[in-house]
């Protein structure tokens, strides 16, 4: 049985999508960690301990985001080299990963677990609304790419 590189099966689509989800999660976590934890220094991943533990928690988040990006990129490169990458589904996965991480962080980490707030010393409502609005925006972009990928020929 020969393999037609122009025709992808459902496993290639799922692999493309999930590999890109990992890259999206890692990219959004990196953006959050670099901008809000390091540059603006508004919070740490875990704020309710010593400053040293807060920095340690940021380091663990950084390790997680780096691992997600590296694993996702290697999976995408492997699919691409074998001619099995579905770019359309990967785009959907990337934005769904970004939005999923952002929404998880905004709802679970900020509100339910209360690991940290976006910013302290101010009313967090506007920050929370903007944070979660961006999450929903990324999810909507991902859903748009998903819908588009469903109607495109496998490529």
PDB file of C-alpha atoms in Angstrom:
ATOM      1  CA  UNK A   1       0.000   0.000   0.000  1.00  0.00           C
ATOM      2  CA  UNK A   2       1.474   3.332  -0.992  1.00  0.00           C
ATOM      3  CA  UNK A   3       0.896   6.577   0.824  1.00  0.00           C
ATOM      4  CA  UNK A   4      -0.359   9.634  -1.027  1.00  0.00           C
ATOM      5  CA  UNK A   5       1.246  12.675   0.648  1.00  0.00           C
ATOM      6  CA  UNK A   6      -1.513  14.899  -0.721  1.00  0.00           C
ATOM      7  CA  UNK A   7      -4.198  12.981   1.129  1.00  0.00           C
ATOM      8  CA  UNK A   8      -4.113  13.031   4.899  1.00  0.00           C
ATOM      9  CA  UNK A   9      -5.993  10.667   7.145  1.00  0.00           C
ATOM     10  CA  UNK A  10      -7.782  11.484  10.378  1.00  0.00           C
ATOM     11  CA  UNK A  11      -4.704  10.542  12.438  1.00  0.00           C
ATOM     12  CA  UNK A  12      -2.559  13.088  10.583  1.00  0.00           C
ATOM     13  CA  UNK A  13      -5.208  15.739  11.153  1.00  0.00           C
ATOM     14  CA  UNK A  14      -5.413  14.948  14.871  1.00  0.00           C
ATOM     15  CA  UNK A  15      -1.632  14.884  15.232  1.00  0.00           C
ATOM     16  CA  UNK A  16      -1.313  18.206  13.391  1.00  0.00           C
ATOM     17  CA  UNK A  17      -3.993  19.771  15.542  1.00  0.00           C
ATOM     18  CA  UNK A  18      -2.688  18.471  18.885  1.00  0.00           C
ATOM     19  CA  UNK A  19       0.949  19.300  18.136  1.00  0.00           C
ATOM     20  CA  UNK A  20      -0.113  22.865  17.320  1.00  0.00           C
ATOM     21  CA  UNK A  21      -2.244  23.005  20.498  1.00  0.00           C
ATOM     22  CA  UNK A  22       0.956  22.317  22.463  1.00  0.00           C
ATOM     23  CA  UNK A  23       2.768  25.116  20.629  1.00  0.00           C
ATOM     24  CA  UNK A  24      -0.175  27.476  21.247  1.00  0.00           C
ATOM     25  CA  UNK A  25      -0.271  26.643  24.962  1.00  0.00           C
ATOM     26  CA  UNK A  26       3.473  27.154  25.248  1.00  0.00           C
ATOM     27  CA  UNK A  27       3.418  30.392  23.249  1.00  0.00           C
ATOM     28  CA  UNK A  28       0.638  31.900  25.362  1.00  0.00           C
ATOM     29  CA  UNK A  29       2.283  30.773  28.604  1.00  0.00           C
ATOM     30  CA  UNK A  30       5.565  32.320  27.400  1.00  0.00           C
ATOM     31  CA  UNK A  31       3.876  35.596  26.493  1.00  0.00           C
ATOM     32  CA  UNK A  32       2.180  35.710  29.911  1.00  0.00           C
ATOM     33  CA  UNK A  33       5.355  34.819  31.772  1.00  0.00           C
ATOM     34  CA  UNK A  34       7.633  37.207  29.882  1.00  0.00           C
ATOM     35  CA  UNK A  35       5.304  40.226  29.827  1.00  0.00           C
ATOM     36  CA  UNK A  36       3.399  40.015  33.114  1.00  0.00           C
ATOM     37  CA  UNK A  37       5.860  38.119  35.322  1.00  0.00           C
ATOM     38  CA  UNK A  38       9.205  39.478  34.131  1.00  0.00           C
ATOM     39  CA  UNK A  39       8.821  42.802  32.305  1.00  0.00           C
ATOM     40  CA  UNK A  40       5.874  44.343  34.162  1.00  0.00           C
ATOM     41  CA  UNK A  41       6.454  42.285  37.330  1.00  0.00           C
ATOM     42  CA  UNK A  42       2.745  42.409  38.167  1.00  0.00           C
ATOM     43  CA  UNK A  43       2.638  38.916  39.636  1.00  0.00           C
ATOM     44  CA  UNK A  44       4.282  35.513  39.941  1.00  0.00           C
ATOM     45  CA  UNK A  45       2.639  32.221  39.077  1.00  0.00           C
ATOM     46  CA  UNK A  46       2.167  31.613  42.812  1.00  0.00           C
ATOM     47  CA  UNK A  47       2.031  34.853  44.785  1.00  0.00           C
ATOM     48  CA  UNK A  48       1.101  33.767  48.279  1.00  0.00           C
ATOM     49  CA  UNK A  49       4.470  32.738  49.643  1.00  0.00           C
ATOM     50  CA  UNK A  50       7.963  34.187  49.764  1.00  0.00           C
ATOM     51  CA  UNK A  51       9.364  36.128  46.797  1.00  0.00           C
ATOM     52  CA  UNK A  52      11.865  33.297  46.281  1.00  0.00           C
ATOM     53  CA  UNK A  53       9.046  30.760  45.975  1.00  0.00           C
ATOM     54  CA  UNK A  54       7.232  33.099  43.570  1.00  0.00           C
ATOM     55  CA  UNK A  55      10.299  33.176  41.340  1.00  0.00           C
ATOM     56  CA  UNK A  56      10.631  29.385  41.621  1.00  0.00           C
ATOM     57  CA  UNK A  57       7.008  29.010  40.511  1.00  0.00           C
ATOM     58  CA  UNK A  58       7.735  31.283  37.526  1.00  0.00           C
ATOM     59  CA  UNK A  59      10.704  29.079  36.658  1.00  0.00           C
ATOM     60  CA  UNK A  60       8.501  25.977  36.733  1.00  0.00           C
ATOM     61  CA  UNK A  61       5.970  27.725  34.474  1.00  0.00           C
ATOM     62  CA  UNK A  62       8.823  28.662  32.141  1.00  0.00           C
ATOM     63  CA  UNK A  63      10.028  25.034  32.036  1.00  0.00           C
ATOM     64  CA  UNK A  64       6.476  23.865  31.240  1.00  0.00           C
ATOM     65  CA  UNK A  65       6.017  26.417  28.446  1.00  0.00           C
ATOM     66  CA  UNK A  66       9.400  25.608  26.936  1.00  0.00           C
ATOM     67  CA  UNK A  67       8.676  21.869  27.024  1.00  0.00           C
ATOM     68  CA  UNK A  68       5.266  22.409  25.387  1.00  0.00           C
ATOM     69  CA  UNK A  69       6.759  24.515  22.583  1.00  0.00           C
ATOM     70  CA  UNK A  70       9.709  22.182  21.949  1.00  0.00           C
ATOM     71  CA  UNK A  71       7.613  18.995  21.927  1.00  0.00           C
ATOM     72  CA  UNK A  72       4.940  20.628  19.760  1.00  0.00           C
ATOM     73  CA  UNK A  73       7.466  22.000  17.268  1.00  0.00           C
ATOM     74  CA  UNK A  74       9.252  18.647  16.991  1.00  0.00           C
ATOM     75  CA  UNK A  75       5.930  16.887  16.371  1.00  0.00           C
ATOM     76  CA  UNK A  76       4.999  19.457  13.707  1.00  0.00           C
ATOM     77  CA  UNK A  77       8.421  19.148  12.060  1.00  0.00           C
ATOM     78  CA  UNK A  78       8.119  15.357  12.030  1.00  0.00           C
ATOM     79  CA  UNK A  79       4.703  15.560  10.386  1.00  0.00           C
ATOM     80  CA  UNK A  80       5.989  18.110   7.887  1.00  0.00           C
ATOM     81  CA  UNK A  81       9.064  16.058   6.955  1.00  0.00           C
ATOM     82  CA  UNK A  82       6.879  13.037   6.295  1.00  0.00           C
ATOM     83  CA  UNK A  83       4.495  15.144   4.192  1.00  0.00           C
ATOM     84  CA  UNK A  84       1.650  14.537   6.633  1.00  0.00           C
ATOM     85  CA  UNK A  85       1.229  17.964   8.251  1.00  0.00           C
ATOM     86  CA  UNK A  86      -2.185  19.543   7.872  1.00  0.00           C
ATOM     87  CA  UNK A  87      -1.436  23.261   8.038  1.00  0.00           C
ATOM     88  CA  UNK A  88      -5.110  24.225   8.138  1.00  0.00           C
ATOM     89  CA  UNK A  89      -5.743  22.046  11.203  1.00  0.00           C
ATOM     90  CA  UNK A  90      -2.478  23.170  12.796  1.00  0.00           C
ATOM     91  CA  UNK A  91      -3.616  26.804  12.583  1.00  0.00           C
ATOM     92  CA  UNK A  92      -6.838  25.880  14.359  1.00  0.00           C
ATOM     93  CA  UNK A  93      -4.931  23.964  17.021  1.00  0.00           C
ATOM     94  CA  UNK A  94      -2.483  26.809  17.630  1.00  0.00           C
ATOM     95  CA  UNK A  95      -5.182  29.393  18.368  1.00  0.00           C
ATOM     96  CA  UNK A  96      -7.271  26.924  20.368  1.00  0.00           C
ATOM     97  CA  UNK A  97      -4.178  26.172  22.458  1.00  0.00           C
ATOM     98  CA  UNK A  98      -3.530  29.864  23.057  1.00  0.00           C
ATOM     99  CA  UNK A  99      -7.132  30.597  23.960  1.00  0.00           C
ATOM    100  CA  UNK A 100      -7.495  27.468  26.066  1.00  0.00           C
ATOM    101  CA  UNK A 101      -4.432  28.325  28.135  1.00  0.00           C
ATOM    102  CA  UNK A 102      -5.514  31.941  28.522  1.00  0.00           C
ATOM    103  CA  UNK A 103      -9.040  31.013  29.612  1.00  0.00           C
ATOM    104  CA  UNK A 104      -7.783  28.294  31.980  1.00  0.00           C
ATOM    105  CA  UNK A 105      -5.378  30.798  33.518  1.00  0.00           C
ATOM    106  CA  UNK A 106      -8.019  33.514  33.760  1.00  0.00           C
ATOM    107  CA  UNK A 107     -10.753  31.354  35.273  1.00  0.00           C
ATOM    108  CA  UNK A 108      -9.013  28.513  37.115  1.00  0.00           C
ATOM    109  CA  UNK A 109      -5.717  30.072  38.235  1.00  0.00           C
ATOM    110  CA  UNK A 110      -7.031  33.592  38.863  1.00  0.00           C
ATOM    111  CA  UNK A 111     -10.547  32.994  40.189  1.00  0.00           C
ATOM    112  CA  UNK A 112     -10.980  29.423  41.431  1.00  0.00           C
ATOM    113  CA  UNK A 113      -7.524  28.503  42.757  1.00  0.00           C
ATOM    114  CA  UNK A 114      -6.549  32.149  43.348  1.00  0.00           C
ATOM    115  CA  UNK A 115      -2.883  31.431  42.648  1.00  0.00           C
ATOM    116  CA  UNK A 116      -2.425  35.029  41.553  1.00  0.00           C
ATOM    117  CA  UNK A 117      -4.242  38.030  40.121  1.00  0.00           C
ATOM    118  CA  UNK A 118      -3.225  39.826  36.958  1.00  0.00           C
ATOM    119  CA  UNK A 119      -2.352  42.954  38.896  1.00  0.00           C
ATOM    120  CA  UNK A 120      -2.480  43.948  42.542  1.00  0.00           C
ATOM    121  CA  UNK A 121      -3.340  47.299  44.097  1.00  0.00           C
ATOM    122  CA  UNK A 122      -6.126  48.007  41.606  1.00  0.00           C
ATOM    123  CA  UNK A 123      -9.640  46.734  40.991  1.00  0.00           C
ATOM    124  CA  UNK A 124      -8.967  43.538  39.005  1.00  0.00           C
ATOM    125  CA  UNK A 125     -12.343  43.474  37.224  1.00  0.00           C
ATOM    126  CA  UNK A 126     -11.252  45.323  34.071  1.00  0.00           C
ATOM    127  CA  UNK A 127      -8.014  43.321  33.867  1.00  0.00           C
ATOM    128  CA  UNK A 128      -9.957  40.059  34.261  1.00  0.00           C
ATOM    129  CA  UNK A 129     -12.488  41.064  31.610  1.00  0.00           C
ATOM    130  CA  UNK A 130      -9.797  42.024  29.095  1.00  0.00           C
ATOM    131  CA  UNK A 131      -7.768  38.888  29.905  1.00  0.00           C
ATOM    132  CA  UNK A 132     -10.726  36.586  29.364  1.00  0.00           C
ATOM    133  CA  UNK A 133     -11.927  38.554  26.324  1.00  0.00           C
ATOM    134  CA  UNK A 134      -8.564  37.896  24.668  1.00  0.00           C
ATOM    135  CA  UNK A 135      -8.947  34.215  25.569  1.00  0.00           C
ATOM    136  CA  UNK A 136     -12.367  34.082  23.941  1.00  0.00           C
ATOM    137  CA  UNK A 137     -10.975  35.965  20.930  1.00  0.00           C
ATOM    138  CA  UNK A 138      -8.209  33.381  20.453  1.00  0.00           C
ATOM    139  CA  UNK A 139     -10.766  30.573  20.839  1.00  0.00           C
ATOM    140  CA  UNK A 140     -13.007  32.193  18.225  1.00  0.00           C
ATOM    141  CA  UNK A 141     -10.085  32.526  15.816  1.00  0.00           C
ATOM    142  CA  UNK A 142      -9.278  28.863  16.438  1.00  0.00           C
ATOM    143  CA  UNK A 143     -12.917  27.902  15.842  1.00  0.00           C
ATOM    144  CA  UNK A 144     -12.893  29.904  12.599  1.00  0.00           C
ATOM    145  CA  UNK A 145      -9.763  28.047  11.419  1.00  0.00           C
ATOM    146  CA  UNK A 146     -11.372  24.756  12.535  1.00  0.00           C
ATOM    147  CA  UNK A 147     -14.473  25.451  10.488  1.00  0.00           C
ATOM    148  CA  UNK A 148     -12.376  26.508   7.524  1.00  0.00           C
ATOM    149  CA  UNK A 149     -10.209  23.378   7.781  1.00  0.00           C
ATOM    150  CA  UNK A 150     -13.311  21.174   7.713  1.00  0.00           C
ATOM    151  CA  UNK A 151     -14.387  22.515   4.320  1.00  0.00           C
ATOM    152  CA  UNK A 152     -10.921  22.615   2.733  1.00  0.00           C
ATOM    153  CA  UNK A 153      -9.548  19.571   0.966  1.00  0.00           C
ATOM    154  CA  UNK A 154      -7.009  17.774   3.162  1.00  0.00           C
ATOM    155  CA  UNK A 155      -3.724  19.581   2.726  1.00  0.00           C
TER     156      UNK A 155
END
